[in-house]
Tab-separated table of C-alpha atoms in Angstrom:
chain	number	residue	atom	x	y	z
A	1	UNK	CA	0.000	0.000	0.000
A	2	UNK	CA	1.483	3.298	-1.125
A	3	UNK	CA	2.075	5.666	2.267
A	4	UNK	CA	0.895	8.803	2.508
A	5	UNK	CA	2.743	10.164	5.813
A	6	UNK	CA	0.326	12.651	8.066
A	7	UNK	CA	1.087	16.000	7.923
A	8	UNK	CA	1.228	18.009	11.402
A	9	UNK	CA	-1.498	20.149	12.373
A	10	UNK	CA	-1.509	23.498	14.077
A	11	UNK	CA	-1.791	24.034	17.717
A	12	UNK	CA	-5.745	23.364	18.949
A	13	UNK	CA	-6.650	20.914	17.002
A	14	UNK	CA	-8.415	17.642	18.207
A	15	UNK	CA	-5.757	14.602	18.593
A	16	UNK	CA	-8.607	13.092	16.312
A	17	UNK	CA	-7.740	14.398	13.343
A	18	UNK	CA	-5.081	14.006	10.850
A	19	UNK	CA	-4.302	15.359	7.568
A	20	UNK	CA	-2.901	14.475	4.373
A	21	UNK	CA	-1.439	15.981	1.664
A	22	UNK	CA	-1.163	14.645	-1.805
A	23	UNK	CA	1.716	16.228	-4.788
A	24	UNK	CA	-0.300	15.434	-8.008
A	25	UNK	CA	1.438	14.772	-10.815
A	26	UNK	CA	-0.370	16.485	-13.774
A	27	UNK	CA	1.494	14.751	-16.537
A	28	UNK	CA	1.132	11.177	-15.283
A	29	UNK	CA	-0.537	9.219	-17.594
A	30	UNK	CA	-4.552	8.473	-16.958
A	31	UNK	CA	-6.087	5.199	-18.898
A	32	UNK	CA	-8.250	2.164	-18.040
A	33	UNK	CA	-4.660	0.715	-16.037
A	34	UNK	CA	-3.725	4.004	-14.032
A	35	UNK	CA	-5.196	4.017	-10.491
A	36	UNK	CA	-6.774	0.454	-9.910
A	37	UNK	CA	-8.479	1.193	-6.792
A	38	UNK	CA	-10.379	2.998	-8.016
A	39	UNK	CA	-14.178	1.723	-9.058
A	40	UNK	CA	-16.148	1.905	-12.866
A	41	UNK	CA	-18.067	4.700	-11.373
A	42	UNK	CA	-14.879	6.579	-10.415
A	43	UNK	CA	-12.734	6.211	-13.792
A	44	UNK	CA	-15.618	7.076	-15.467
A	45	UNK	CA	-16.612	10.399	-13.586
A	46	UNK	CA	-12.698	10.754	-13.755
A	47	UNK	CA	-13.087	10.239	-17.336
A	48	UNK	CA	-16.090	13.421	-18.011
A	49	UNK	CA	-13.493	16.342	-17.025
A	50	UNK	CA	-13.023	17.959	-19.798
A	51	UNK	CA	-9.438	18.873	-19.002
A	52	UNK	CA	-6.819	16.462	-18.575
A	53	UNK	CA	-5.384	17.484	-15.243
A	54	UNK	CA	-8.978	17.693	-13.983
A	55	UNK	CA	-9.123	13.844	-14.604
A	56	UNK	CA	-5.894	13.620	-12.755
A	57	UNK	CA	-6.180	15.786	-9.277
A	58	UNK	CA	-9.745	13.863	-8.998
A	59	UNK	CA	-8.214	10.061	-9.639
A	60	UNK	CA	-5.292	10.976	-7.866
A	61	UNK	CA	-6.819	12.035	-4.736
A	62	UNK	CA	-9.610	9.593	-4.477
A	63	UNK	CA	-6.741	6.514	-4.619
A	64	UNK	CA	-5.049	8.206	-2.464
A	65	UNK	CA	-8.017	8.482	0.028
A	66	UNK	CA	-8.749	4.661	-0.864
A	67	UNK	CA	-5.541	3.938	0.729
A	68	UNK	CA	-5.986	5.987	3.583
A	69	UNK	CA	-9.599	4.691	4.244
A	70	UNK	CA	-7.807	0.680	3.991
A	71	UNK	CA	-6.522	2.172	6.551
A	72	UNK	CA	-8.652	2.865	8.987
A	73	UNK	CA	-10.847	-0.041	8.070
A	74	UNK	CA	-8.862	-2.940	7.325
A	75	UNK	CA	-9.856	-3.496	3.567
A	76	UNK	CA	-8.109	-3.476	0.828
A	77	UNK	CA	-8.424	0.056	-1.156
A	78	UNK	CA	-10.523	-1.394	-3.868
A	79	UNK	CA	-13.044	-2.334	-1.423
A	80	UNK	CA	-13.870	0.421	0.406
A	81	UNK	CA	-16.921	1.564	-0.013
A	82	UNK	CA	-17.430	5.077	-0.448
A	83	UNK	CA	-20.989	6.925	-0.744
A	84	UNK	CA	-22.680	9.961	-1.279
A	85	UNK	CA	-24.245	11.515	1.331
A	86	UNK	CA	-26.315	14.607	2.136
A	87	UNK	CA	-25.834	16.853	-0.677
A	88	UNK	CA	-24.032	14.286	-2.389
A	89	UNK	CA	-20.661	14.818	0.404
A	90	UNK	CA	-19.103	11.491	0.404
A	91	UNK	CA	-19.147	9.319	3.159
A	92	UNK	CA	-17.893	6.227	4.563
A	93	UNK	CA	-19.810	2.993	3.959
A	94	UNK	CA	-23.381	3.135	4.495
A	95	UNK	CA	-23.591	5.966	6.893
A	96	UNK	CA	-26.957	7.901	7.247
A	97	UNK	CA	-26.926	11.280	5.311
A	98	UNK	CA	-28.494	12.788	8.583
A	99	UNK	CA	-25.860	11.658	11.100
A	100	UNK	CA	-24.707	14.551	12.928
A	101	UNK	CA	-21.440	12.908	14.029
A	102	UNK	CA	-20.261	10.218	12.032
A	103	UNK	CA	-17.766	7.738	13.565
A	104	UNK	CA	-15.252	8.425	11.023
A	105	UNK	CA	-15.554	11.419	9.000
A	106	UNK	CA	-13.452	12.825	5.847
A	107	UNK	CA	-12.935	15.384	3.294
A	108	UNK	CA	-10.964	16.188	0.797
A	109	UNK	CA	-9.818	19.018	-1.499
A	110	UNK	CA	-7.521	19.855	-4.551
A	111	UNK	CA	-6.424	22.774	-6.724
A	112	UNK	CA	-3.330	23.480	-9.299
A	113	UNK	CA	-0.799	20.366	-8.156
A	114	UNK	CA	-1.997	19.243	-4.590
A	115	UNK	CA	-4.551	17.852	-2.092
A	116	UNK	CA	-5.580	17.275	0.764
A	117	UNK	CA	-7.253	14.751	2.367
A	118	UNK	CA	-9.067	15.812	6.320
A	119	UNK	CA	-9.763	12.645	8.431
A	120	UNK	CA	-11.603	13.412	11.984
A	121	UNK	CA	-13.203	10.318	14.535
A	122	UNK	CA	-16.646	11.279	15.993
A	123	UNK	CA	-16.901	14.322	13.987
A	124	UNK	CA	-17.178	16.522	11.172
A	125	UNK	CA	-14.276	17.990	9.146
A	126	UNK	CA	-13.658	20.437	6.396
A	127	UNK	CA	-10.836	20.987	4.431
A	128	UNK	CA	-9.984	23.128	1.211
A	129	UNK	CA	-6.760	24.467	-0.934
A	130	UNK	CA	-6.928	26.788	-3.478
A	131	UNK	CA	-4.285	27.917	-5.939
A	132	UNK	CA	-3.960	31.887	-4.932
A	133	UNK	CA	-4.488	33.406	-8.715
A	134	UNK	CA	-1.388	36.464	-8.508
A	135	UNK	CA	-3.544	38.643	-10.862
A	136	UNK	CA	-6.860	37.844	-9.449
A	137	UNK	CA	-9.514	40.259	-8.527
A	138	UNK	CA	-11.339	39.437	-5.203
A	139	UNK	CA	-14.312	42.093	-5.647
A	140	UNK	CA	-15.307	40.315	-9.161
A	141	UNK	CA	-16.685	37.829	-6.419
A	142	UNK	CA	-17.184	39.771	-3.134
A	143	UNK	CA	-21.104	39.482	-3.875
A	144	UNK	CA	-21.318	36.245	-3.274
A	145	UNK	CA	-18.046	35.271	-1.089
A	146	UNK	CA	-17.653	38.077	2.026
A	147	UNK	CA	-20.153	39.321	4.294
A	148	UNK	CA	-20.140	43.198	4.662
A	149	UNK	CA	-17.513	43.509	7.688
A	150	UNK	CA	-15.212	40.859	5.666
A	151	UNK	CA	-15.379	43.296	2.432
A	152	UNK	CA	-15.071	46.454	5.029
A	153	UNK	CA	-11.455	44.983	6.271
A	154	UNK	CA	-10.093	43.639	3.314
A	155	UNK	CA	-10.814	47.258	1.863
A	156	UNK	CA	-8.603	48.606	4.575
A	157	UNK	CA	-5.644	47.058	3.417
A	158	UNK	CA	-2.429	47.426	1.610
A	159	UNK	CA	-3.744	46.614	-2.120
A	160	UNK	CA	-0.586	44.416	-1.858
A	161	UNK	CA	-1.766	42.301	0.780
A	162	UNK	CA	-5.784	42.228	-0.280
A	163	UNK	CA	-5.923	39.063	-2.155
A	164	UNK	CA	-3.704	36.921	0.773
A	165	UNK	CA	-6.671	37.970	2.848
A	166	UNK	CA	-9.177	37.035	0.455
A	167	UNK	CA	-7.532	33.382	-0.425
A	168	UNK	CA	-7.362	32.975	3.441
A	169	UNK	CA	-11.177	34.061	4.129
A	170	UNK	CA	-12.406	31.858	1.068
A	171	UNK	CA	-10.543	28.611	2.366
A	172	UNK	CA	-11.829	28.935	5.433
A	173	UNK	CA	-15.634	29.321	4.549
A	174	UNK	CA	-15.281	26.949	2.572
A	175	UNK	CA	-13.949	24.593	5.019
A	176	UNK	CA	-16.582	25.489	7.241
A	177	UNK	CA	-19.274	24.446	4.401
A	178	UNK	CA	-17.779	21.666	3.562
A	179	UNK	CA	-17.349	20.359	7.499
A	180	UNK	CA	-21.379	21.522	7.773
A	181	UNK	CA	-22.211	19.513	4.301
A	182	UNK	CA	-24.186	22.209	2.602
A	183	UNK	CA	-23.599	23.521	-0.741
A	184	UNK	CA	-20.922	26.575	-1.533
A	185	UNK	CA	-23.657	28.416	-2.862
A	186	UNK	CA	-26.027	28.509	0.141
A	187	UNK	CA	-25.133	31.112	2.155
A	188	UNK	CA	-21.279	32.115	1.787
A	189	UNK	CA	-21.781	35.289	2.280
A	190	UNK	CA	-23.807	35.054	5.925
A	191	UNK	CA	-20.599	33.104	6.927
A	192	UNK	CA	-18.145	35.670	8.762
A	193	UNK	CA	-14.677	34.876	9.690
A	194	UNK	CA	-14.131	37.460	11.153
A	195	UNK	CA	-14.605	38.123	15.526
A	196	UNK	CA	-13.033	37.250	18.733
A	197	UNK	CA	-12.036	34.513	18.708
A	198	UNK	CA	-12.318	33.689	15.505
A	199	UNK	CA	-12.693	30.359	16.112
A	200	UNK	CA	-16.358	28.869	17.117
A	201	UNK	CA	-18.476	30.224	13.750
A	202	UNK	CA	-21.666	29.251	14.115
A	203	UNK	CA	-23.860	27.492	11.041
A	204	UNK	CA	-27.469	27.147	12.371
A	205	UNK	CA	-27.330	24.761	15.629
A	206	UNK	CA	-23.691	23.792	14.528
A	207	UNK	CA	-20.300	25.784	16.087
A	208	UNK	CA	-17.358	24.530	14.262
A	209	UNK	CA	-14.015	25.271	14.937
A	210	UNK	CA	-11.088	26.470	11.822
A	211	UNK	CA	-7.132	27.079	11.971
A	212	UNK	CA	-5.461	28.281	8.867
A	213	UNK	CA	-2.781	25.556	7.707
A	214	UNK	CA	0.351	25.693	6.293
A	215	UNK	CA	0.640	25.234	2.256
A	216	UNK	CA	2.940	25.279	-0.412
A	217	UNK	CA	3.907	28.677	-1.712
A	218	UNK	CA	1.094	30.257	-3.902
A	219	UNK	CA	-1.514	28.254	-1.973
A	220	UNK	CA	-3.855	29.150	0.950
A	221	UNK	CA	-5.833	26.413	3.232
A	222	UNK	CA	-7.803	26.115	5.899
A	223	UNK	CA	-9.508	23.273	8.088
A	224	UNK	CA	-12.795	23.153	10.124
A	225	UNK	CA	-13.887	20.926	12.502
A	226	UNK	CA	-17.147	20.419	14.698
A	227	UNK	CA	-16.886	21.175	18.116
């Protein structure tokens, strides 16, 4: 079984949860031999990106979370089974949809070369990476991303130093999202990171918990966690 050694997490964090990361080689080759964990439903979704390295970061994640999930269960990566949950989040095995805290929980994320993969015990978890784009402009989305005070403080900054911010609030919401299992699109915006602590935002009847992790240069991520 290929190893994919656990990454240290920042200060805080529950001792249940660990975290992956995953170098993606973009011009590996992908055909019907590459990746044989991985199921017919999987090569072939694997298969519909459009883009080449699309196919890739998705393949080469999901084996690498098959191996991680042999893991923790004792199978063999090509038979874990891996579902889709409420709003189609995947999920371990058969586990309800409507669990609040599953006994193993997981996430993953990718973006230009890496992933990561977010494994928690007894509760939910979040994670996401994102490339930071150098010429990107963060008020071309600022609609739908910040909430008012997160636009007011970005605003206040160097310009030089706006779109760090940015990357950093977007990972995190979207951690947060992810960890809560609703959509991207359902309510960004009402999600603040901003307050003291920042730590403890609040989704409905759910308080989950973030820390900003360390990534490669050019990236920004972020993990979230239930309380």
């Amino acid at each position: 079984m290929t190893s994919f050694p656990s990454l240290p997490l920042p200060s805080g964090c529950p001792a249940d949860l660990s975290l992956w990361r995953i170098d993606i080689a973009l011009d590996a080759p992908f055909d019907d031999s590459t990746f044989p964990s991985l199921s017919d439903s999987e090569r072939s979704r694997a298969r519909s990106f459009h883009r080449r390295e699309d196919a890739l970061r998705f393949a080469t994640v999901r084996a690498a979370l098959r191996e991680i999930l042999a893991d923790v269960t004792g199978l063999s990566a090509a038979d874990v089974a891996i579902v889709e949950g409420r709003n189609r989040r995947p999920a371990l095995g058969q586990a309800s949809p409507s669990a609040h805290e599953p006994a193993v929980d997981f996430n993953v994320s990718h973006s230009g070369a890496h992933g990561l993969i977010a494994l928690a015990s007894g509760r939910r978890v979040g994670v996401d990476i994102e490339q930071c784009a150098i010429h990107f402009d963060w008020r071309t989305v600022a609609d739908i991303a910040l909430s008012p005070s997160e636009r007011a403080h970005i605003e206040q900054l160097e310009r030089a130093a706006q779109n760090a911010a940015f990357y950093e609030m977007w990972v995190t919401k979207e951690a947060v999202l992810k960890a809560h299992g609703v959509g991207l699109t359902e309510g960004m915006q009402h999600v603040s990171t901003l307050g003291a602590p920042r730590e403890g935002i609040a989704i409905g009847d759910a308080s989950l918990q973030t820390a900003t992790l360390a990534a490669p240069p050019g990236y920004a991520a972020a993990l979230a966690w239930s309380a």
